[in-house]
XYZ file of C-alpha atoms in Angstrom:
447
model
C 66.537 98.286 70.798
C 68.815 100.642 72.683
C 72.297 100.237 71.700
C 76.192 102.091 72.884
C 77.291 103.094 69.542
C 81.005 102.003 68.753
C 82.737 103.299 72.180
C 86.020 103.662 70.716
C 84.740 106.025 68.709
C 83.919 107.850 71.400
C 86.544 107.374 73.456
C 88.104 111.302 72.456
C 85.262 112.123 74.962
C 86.535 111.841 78.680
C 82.879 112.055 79.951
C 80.640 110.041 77.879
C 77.120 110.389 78.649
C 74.502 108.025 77.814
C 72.698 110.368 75.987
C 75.840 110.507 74.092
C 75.753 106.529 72.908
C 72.099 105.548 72.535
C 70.254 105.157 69.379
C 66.708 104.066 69.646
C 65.453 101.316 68.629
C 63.186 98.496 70.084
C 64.481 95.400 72.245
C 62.790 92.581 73.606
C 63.620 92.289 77.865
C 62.550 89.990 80.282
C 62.758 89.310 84.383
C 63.313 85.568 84.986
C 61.987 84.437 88.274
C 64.850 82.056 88.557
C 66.646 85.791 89.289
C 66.033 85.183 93.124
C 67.780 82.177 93.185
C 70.994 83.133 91.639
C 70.629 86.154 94.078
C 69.929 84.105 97.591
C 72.947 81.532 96.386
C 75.249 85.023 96.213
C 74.416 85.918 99.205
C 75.223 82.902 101.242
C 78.404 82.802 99.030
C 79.476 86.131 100.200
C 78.509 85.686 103.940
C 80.979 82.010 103.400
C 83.496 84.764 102.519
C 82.942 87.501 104.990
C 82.291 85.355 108.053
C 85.721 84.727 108.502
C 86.957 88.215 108.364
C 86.943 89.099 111.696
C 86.667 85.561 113.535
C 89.750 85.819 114.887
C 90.106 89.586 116.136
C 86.633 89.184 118.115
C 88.775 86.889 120.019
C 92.263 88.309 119.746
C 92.536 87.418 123.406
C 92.046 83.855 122.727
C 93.543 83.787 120.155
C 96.839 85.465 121.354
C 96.872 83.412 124.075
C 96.480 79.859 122.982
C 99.242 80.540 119.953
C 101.170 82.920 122.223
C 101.125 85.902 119.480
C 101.128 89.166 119.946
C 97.805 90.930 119.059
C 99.152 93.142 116.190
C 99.374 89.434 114.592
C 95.907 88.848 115.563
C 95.104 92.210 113.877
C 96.556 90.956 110.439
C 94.037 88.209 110.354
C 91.460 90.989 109.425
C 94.066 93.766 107.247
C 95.213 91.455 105.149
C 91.624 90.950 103.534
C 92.380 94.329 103.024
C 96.224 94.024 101.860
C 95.149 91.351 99.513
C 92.572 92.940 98.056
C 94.464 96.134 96.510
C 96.500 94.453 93.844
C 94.541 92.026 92.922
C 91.164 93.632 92.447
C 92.635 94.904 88.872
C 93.161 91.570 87.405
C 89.929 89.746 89.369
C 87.667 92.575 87.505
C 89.452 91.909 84.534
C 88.555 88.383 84.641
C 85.050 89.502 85.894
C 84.432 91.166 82.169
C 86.136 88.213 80.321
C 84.652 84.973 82.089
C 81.366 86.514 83.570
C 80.107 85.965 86.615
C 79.643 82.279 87.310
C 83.447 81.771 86.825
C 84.532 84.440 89.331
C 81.954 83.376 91.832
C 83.335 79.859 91.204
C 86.686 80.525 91.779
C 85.474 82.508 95.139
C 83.773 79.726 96.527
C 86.478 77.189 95.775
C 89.164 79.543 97.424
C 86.859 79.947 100.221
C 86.051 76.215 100.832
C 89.955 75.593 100.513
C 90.981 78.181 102.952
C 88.381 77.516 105.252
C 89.611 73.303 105.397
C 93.426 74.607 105.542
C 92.894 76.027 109.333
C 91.422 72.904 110.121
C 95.012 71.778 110.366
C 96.065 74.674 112.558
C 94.742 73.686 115.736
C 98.090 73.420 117.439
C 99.660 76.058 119.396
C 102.716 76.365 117.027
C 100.202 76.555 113.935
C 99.559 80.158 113.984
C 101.278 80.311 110.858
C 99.009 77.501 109.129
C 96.089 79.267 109.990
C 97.509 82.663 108.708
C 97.821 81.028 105.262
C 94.277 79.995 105.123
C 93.243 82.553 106.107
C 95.483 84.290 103.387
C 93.769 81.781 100.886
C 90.083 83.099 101.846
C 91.267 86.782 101.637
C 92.280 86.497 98.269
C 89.049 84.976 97.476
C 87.458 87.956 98.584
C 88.301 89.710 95.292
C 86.008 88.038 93.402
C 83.421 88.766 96.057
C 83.059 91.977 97.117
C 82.530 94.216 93.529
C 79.878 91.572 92.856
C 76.767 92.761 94.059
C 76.021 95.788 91.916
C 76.479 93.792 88.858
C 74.651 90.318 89.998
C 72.053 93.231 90.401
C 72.220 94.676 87.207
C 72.490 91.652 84.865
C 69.749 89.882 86.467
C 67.506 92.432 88.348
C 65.334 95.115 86.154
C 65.106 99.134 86.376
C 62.983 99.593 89.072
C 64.219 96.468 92.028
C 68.308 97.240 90.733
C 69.252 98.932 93.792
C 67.513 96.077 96.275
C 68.800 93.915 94.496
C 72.329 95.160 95.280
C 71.331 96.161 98.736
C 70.381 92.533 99.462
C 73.576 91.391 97.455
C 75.653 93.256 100.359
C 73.547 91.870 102.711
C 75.055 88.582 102.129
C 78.750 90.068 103.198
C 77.109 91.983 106.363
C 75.409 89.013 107.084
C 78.654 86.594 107.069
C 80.428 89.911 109.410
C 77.718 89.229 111.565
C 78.077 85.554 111.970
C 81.769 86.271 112.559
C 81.364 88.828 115.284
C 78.897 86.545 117.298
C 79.316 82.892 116.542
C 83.117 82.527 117.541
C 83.090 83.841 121.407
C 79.802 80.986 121.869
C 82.185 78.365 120.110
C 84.975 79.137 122.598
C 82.644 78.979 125.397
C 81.063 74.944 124.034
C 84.135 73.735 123.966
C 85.540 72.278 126.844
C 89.347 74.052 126.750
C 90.553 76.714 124.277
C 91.441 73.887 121.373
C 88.004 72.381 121.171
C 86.365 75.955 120.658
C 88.961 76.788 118.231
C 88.342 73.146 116.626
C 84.630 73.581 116.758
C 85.281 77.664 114.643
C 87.483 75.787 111.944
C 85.409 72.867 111.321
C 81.746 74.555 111.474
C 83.227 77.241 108.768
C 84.807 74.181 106.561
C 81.752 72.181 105.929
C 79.309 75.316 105.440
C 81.729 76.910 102.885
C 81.726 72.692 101.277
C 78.168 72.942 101.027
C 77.673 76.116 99.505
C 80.196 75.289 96.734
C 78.407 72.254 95.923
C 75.532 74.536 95.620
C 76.991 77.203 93.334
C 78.281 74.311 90.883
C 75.137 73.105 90.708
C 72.701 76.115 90.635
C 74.549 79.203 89.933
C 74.222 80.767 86.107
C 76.237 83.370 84.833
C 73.203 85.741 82.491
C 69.815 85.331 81.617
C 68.824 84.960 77.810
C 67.670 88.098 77.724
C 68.906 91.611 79.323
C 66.242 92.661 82.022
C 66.429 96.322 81.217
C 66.892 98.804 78.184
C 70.186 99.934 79.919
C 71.532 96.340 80.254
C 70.474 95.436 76.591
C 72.793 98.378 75.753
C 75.303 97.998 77.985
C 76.014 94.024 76.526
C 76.727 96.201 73.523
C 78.912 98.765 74.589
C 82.504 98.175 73.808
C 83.992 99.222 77.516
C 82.980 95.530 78.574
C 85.682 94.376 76.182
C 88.418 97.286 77.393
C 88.828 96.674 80.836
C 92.593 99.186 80.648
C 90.297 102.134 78.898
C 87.322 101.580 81.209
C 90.183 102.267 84.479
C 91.290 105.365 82.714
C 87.986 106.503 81.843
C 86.776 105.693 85.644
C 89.664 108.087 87.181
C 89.083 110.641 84.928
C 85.546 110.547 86.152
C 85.715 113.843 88.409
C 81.990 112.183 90.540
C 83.181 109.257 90.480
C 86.684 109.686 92.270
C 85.142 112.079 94.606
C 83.288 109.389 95.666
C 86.016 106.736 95.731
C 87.368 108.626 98.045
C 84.775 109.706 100.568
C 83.298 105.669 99.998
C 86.914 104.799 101.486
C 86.778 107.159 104.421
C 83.221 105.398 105.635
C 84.179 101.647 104.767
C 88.064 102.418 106.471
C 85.846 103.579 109.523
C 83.933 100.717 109.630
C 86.959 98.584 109.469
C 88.569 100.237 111.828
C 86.172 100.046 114.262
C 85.307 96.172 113.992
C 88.965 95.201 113.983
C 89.193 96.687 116.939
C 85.951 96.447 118.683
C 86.948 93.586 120.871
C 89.802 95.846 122.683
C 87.823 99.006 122.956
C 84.535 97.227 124.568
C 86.688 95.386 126.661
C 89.010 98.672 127.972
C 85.342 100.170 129.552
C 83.904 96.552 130.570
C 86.591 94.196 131.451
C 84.208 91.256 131.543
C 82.519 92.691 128.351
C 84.035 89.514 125.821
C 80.402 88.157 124.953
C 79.283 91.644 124.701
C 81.810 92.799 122.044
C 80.677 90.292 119.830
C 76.854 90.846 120.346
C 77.654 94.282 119.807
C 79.707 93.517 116.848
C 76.709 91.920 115.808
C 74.328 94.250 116.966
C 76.257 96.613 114.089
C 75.940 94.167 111.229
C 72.452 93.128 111.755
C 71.022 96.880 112.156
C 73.161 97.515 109.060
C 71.752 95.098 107.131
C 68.309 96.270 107.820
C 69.693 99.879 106.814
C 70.814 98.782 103.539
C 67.770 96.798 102.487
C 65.804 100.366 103.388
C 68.129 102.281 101.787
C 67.958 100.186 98.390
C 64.515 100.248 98.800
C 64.381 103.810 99.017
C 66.629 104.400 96.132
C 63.955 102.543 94.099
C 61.400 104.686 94.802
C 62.754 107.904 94.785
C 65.861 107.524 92.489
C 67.306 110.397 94.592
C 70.877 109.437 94.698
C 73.163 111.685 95.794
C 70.640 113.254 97.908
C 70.486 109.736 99.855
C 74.124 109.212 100.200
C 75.076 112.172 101.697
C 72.189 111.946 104.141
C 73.275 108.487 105.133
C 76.817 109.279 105.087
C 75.923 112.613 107.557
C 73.846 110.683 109.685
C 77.531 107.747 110.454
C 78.845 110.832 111.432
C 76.118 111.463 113.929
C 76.062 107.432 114.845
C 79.990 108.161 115.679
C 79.497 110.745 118.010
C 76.865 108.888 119.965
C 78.794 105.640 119.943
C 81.958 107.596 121.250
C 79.912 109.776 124.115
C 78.287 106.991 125.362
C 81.139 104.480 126.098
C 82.554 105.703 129.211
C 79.360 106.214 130.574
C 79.711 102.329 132.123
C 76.053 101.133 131.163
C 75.859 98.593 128.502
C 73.035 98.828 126.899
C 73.278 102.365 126.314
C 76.459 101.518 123.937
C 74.070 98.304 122.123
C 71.484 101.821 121.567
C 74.015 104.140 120.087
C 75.569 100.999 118.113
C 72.688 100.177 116.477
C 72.485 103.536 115.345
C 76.243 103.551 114.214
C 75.592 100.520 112.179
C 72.359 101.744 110.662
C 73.837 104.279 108.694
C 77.482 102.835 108.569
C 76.845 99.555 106.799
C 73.540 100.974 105.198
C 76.023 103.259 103.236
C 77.274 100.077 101.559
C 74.895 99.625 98.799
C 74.421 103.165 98.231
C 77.631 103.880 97.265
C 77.715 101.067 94.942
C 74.720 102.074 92.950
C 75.797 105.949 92.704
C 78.793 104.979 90.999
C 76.893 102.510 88.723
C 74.939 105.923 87.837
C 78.178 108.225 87.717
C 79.882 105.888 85.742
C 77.852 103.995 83.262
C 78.057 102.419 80.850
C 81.694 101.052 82.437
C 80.933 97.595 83.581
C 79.383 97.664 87.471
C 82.044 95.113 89.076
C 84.436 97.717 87.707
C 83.513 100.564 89.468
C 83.032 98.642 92.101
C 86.022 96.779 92.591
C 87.773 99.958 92.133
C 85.803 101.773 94.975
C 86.232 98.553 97.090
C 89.864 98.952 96.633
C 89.898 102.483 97.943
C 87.933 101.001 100.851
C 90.577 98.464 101.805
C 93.566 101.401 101.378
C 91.430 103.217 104.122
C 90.626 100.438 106.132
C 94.261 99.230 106.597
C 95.519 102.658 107.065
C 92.794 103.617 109.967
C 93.069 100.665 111.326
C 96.477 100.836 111.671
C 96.188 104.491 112.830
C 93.581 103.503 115.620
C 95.303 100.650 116.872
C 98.686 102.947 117.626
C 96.593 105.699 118.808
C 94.152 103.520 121.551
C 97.625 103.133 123.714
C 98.717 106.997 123.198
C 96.410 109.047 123.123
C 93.110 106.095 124.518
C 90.142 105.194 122.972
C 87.985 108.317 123.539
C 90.583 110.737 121.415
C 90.965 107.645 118.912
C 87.501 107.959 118.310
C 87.353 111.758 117.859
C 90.225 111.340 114.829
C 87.817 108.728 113.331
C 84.320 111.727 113.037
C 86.910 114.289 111.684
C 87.663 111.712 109.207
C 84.143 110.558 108.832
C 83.121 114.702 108.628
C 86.440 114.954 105.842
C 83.786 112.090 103.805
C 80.792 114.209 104.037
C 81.947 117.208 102.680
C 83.561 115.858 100.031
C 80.149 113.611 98.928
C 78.308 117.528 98.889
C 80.423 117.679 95.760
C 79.590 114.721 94.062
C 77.524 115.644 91.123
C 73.803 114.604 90.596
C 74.936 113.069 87.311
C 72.600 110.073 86.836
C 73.731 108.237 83.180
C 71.797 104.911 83.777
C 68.863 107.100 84.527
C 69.447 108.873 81.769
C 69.851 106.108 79.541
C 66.587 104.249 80.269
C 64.906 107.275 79.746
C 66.568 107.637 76.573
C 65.682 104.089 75.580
């Protein structure tokens, strides 16, 4: 069996390579087929989550009507996922390493279902601030959510389906953004005023978040028996699962790895960005364009998702990391530029084209950038480096979107969207100098 020596006797090393901290010997592994399970109940888990992101903001003019709120208000519905998420990614990863993953997901899904059944009681037109706070509720929840995938993927999934298995893990939160953009403007429409549609939203999100809890209680494990690959086996020995502080340090001394924390923000802040605001932009070059923000909105997610399951996929195969991110990463920044060209040019379907290809390589970035820094950074626990990159992401996101949403009034949406490619152009260059430093590779080689 492969196993980490004693880290903290290593730990006078600021760059431990796996090389470094495997002795060989033999272990017994093993794929359970009940893997898929406990991977299709995450992902309906985090689309519960992510669904209600940006259900408000696809609507802001509803919404900002019928409560008689400004729209920067509106706007806060989606940051403060993102406001929420900074602080308390640190201690939700810290209980990620000490309870495992059942309780996090647990106390997810309960947060979830509770927020979700708290705006229930908000359909009122002096309730904005009830439905703020559950909304505040299901944010929070978020944190034990979104660093998730990578390491559902590596406990359960084996060397060579890892990577689509955390490709299909954030296909779950694309999915729920995609249910979000879409589902609320039809709601508004059924109902027969404003309230009902709102009612409709609040109640349809309640009892789907209900059943999915009751699911997860009953069906949802936290490990198999046995590790499913030679790098997991040693991994469940290493000491950094039990030093969550040392791990952080370790992580941010990690020259790849905060390289790409920070060009990971830049394309996730983007993407926020963009979908916060999506609803005003589409509707500034087609005034009638409501239904078609949120199809496009969806359009996004759903081409995404497709890009991530590829991109996984491809990862598999080719184990070509860094090569693949900054590919994808190049190619958002050539998505951008066709997305921003073709607005003004007043023909629909043109902007669903150049969407698709935005979200292709946008939200197909996702999983990529999880799994290089589960290379650059093993054998630190994955929902580590994860939530840490995550939390870089929502730093970005609030500060773009902020950024976009005072510069669409001064300066319009065409010049808003130029600031966003430098940005995205800022990411790429700084993913060229990520280094090709593959230690999970390395260490099932090794084993």
């Amino acid at each position: 069996m492969s196993l980490i020596k004693n880290y903290a006797d290593l730990e006078k090393s600021e760059d431990i390579a796996p090389t470094d901290v495997i002795e060989n010997q033999k272990s017994e592994c093993r794929l359970y087929p009940r893997r898929w399970l406990i991977l299709i109940l995450f992902v309906f888990y985090s689309m519960s989550n992510a669904m209600q992101w940006i259900q408000y903001s696809i609507i802001s003019d509803v919404i900002t009507k019928y409560y008689n709120v400004p729209s920067f208000y509106v706007d806060w519905t989606s940051m403060i996922y993102m406001v929420t998420y900074i602080p308390l990614i640190f201690p939700g990863s810290w209980l990620l390493n000490k309870l495992g993953i059942r309780i996090s997901v647990l106390l997810g899904a309960v947060g979830t279902c509770i927020g979700a059944w708290v705006k229930v009681f908000s359909v009122a037109p002096d309730k904005f601030y009830v439905t703020f706070i559950g909304q505040t509720i299901v944010a929070i929840s978020q944190t034990f959510v979104l660093s998730l995938p990578a390491r559902v993927a590596a406990v359960w999934f084996g060397q060579n389906e890892v990577s689509s298995a955390c490709s299909i893990g954030v296909f779950g939160n694309q999915f729920g953004i995609a249910v979000g953009f879409v589902v609320p403007p039809i709601l508004i429409k059924w109902g027969n005023t404003e309230e009902d549609g709102l009612r409709l939203i609040y109640y349809g999100v309640a009892v789907i978040t209900t059943v999915i809890l009751l699911l997860i209680c009953l069906f949802f494990e936290d490990k198999p028996d046995l590790p499913p690959s030679p790098a997991q086996a040693a991994q469940k020995c290493s000491d950094t699962q039990n030093d969550f502080g040392g791990s952080i340090r370790r992580l941010l001394m990690n020259k790849g790895y905060v390289l790409l924390l920070l060009s990971y923000g830049i394309n996730v802040g983007v993407f926020y960005a963009i979908s916060t605001l999506l609803n005003t932009v589409i509707l500034h070059y087609f005034p009638t364009g409501q239904e078609d923000a949120g199809i496009i909105g969806l359009v996004i997610v759903i081409v995404g998702m497709v890009g991530s399951v590829c991109c996984g996929y491809i990862l598999d195969k080719t184990r070509l990391f860094k090569e693949i991110t900054l590919i994808v990463y190049a190619s958002s920044v050539i998505g951008m530029l066709a997305f921003t060209f073709t607005l003004g040019r007043g023909q629909i379907y043109i902007v669903y084209i150049t969407a698709s290809l935005l979200g292709f390589f946008m939200t197909g970035y996702l999983p990529v950038g999880f799994e290089l820094a589960s290379e650059l950074t093993y054998p630190e626990p994955e929902g580590t480096s994860s939530g840490l990159i995550n939390a870089g992401a929502q730093v970005f996101g609030i500060a773009f979107t902020i950024m976009y949403g005072l510069l669409i009034p001064t300066v319009g949406e065409f010049w808003s969207n130029i600031c966003l490619i430098f940005m995205l152009i800022a990411g790429t260059l700084l993913t060229a100098f990520i280094p090709s430093d593959l230690r999970r590779q390395l260490a099932c080689q090794a084993c």
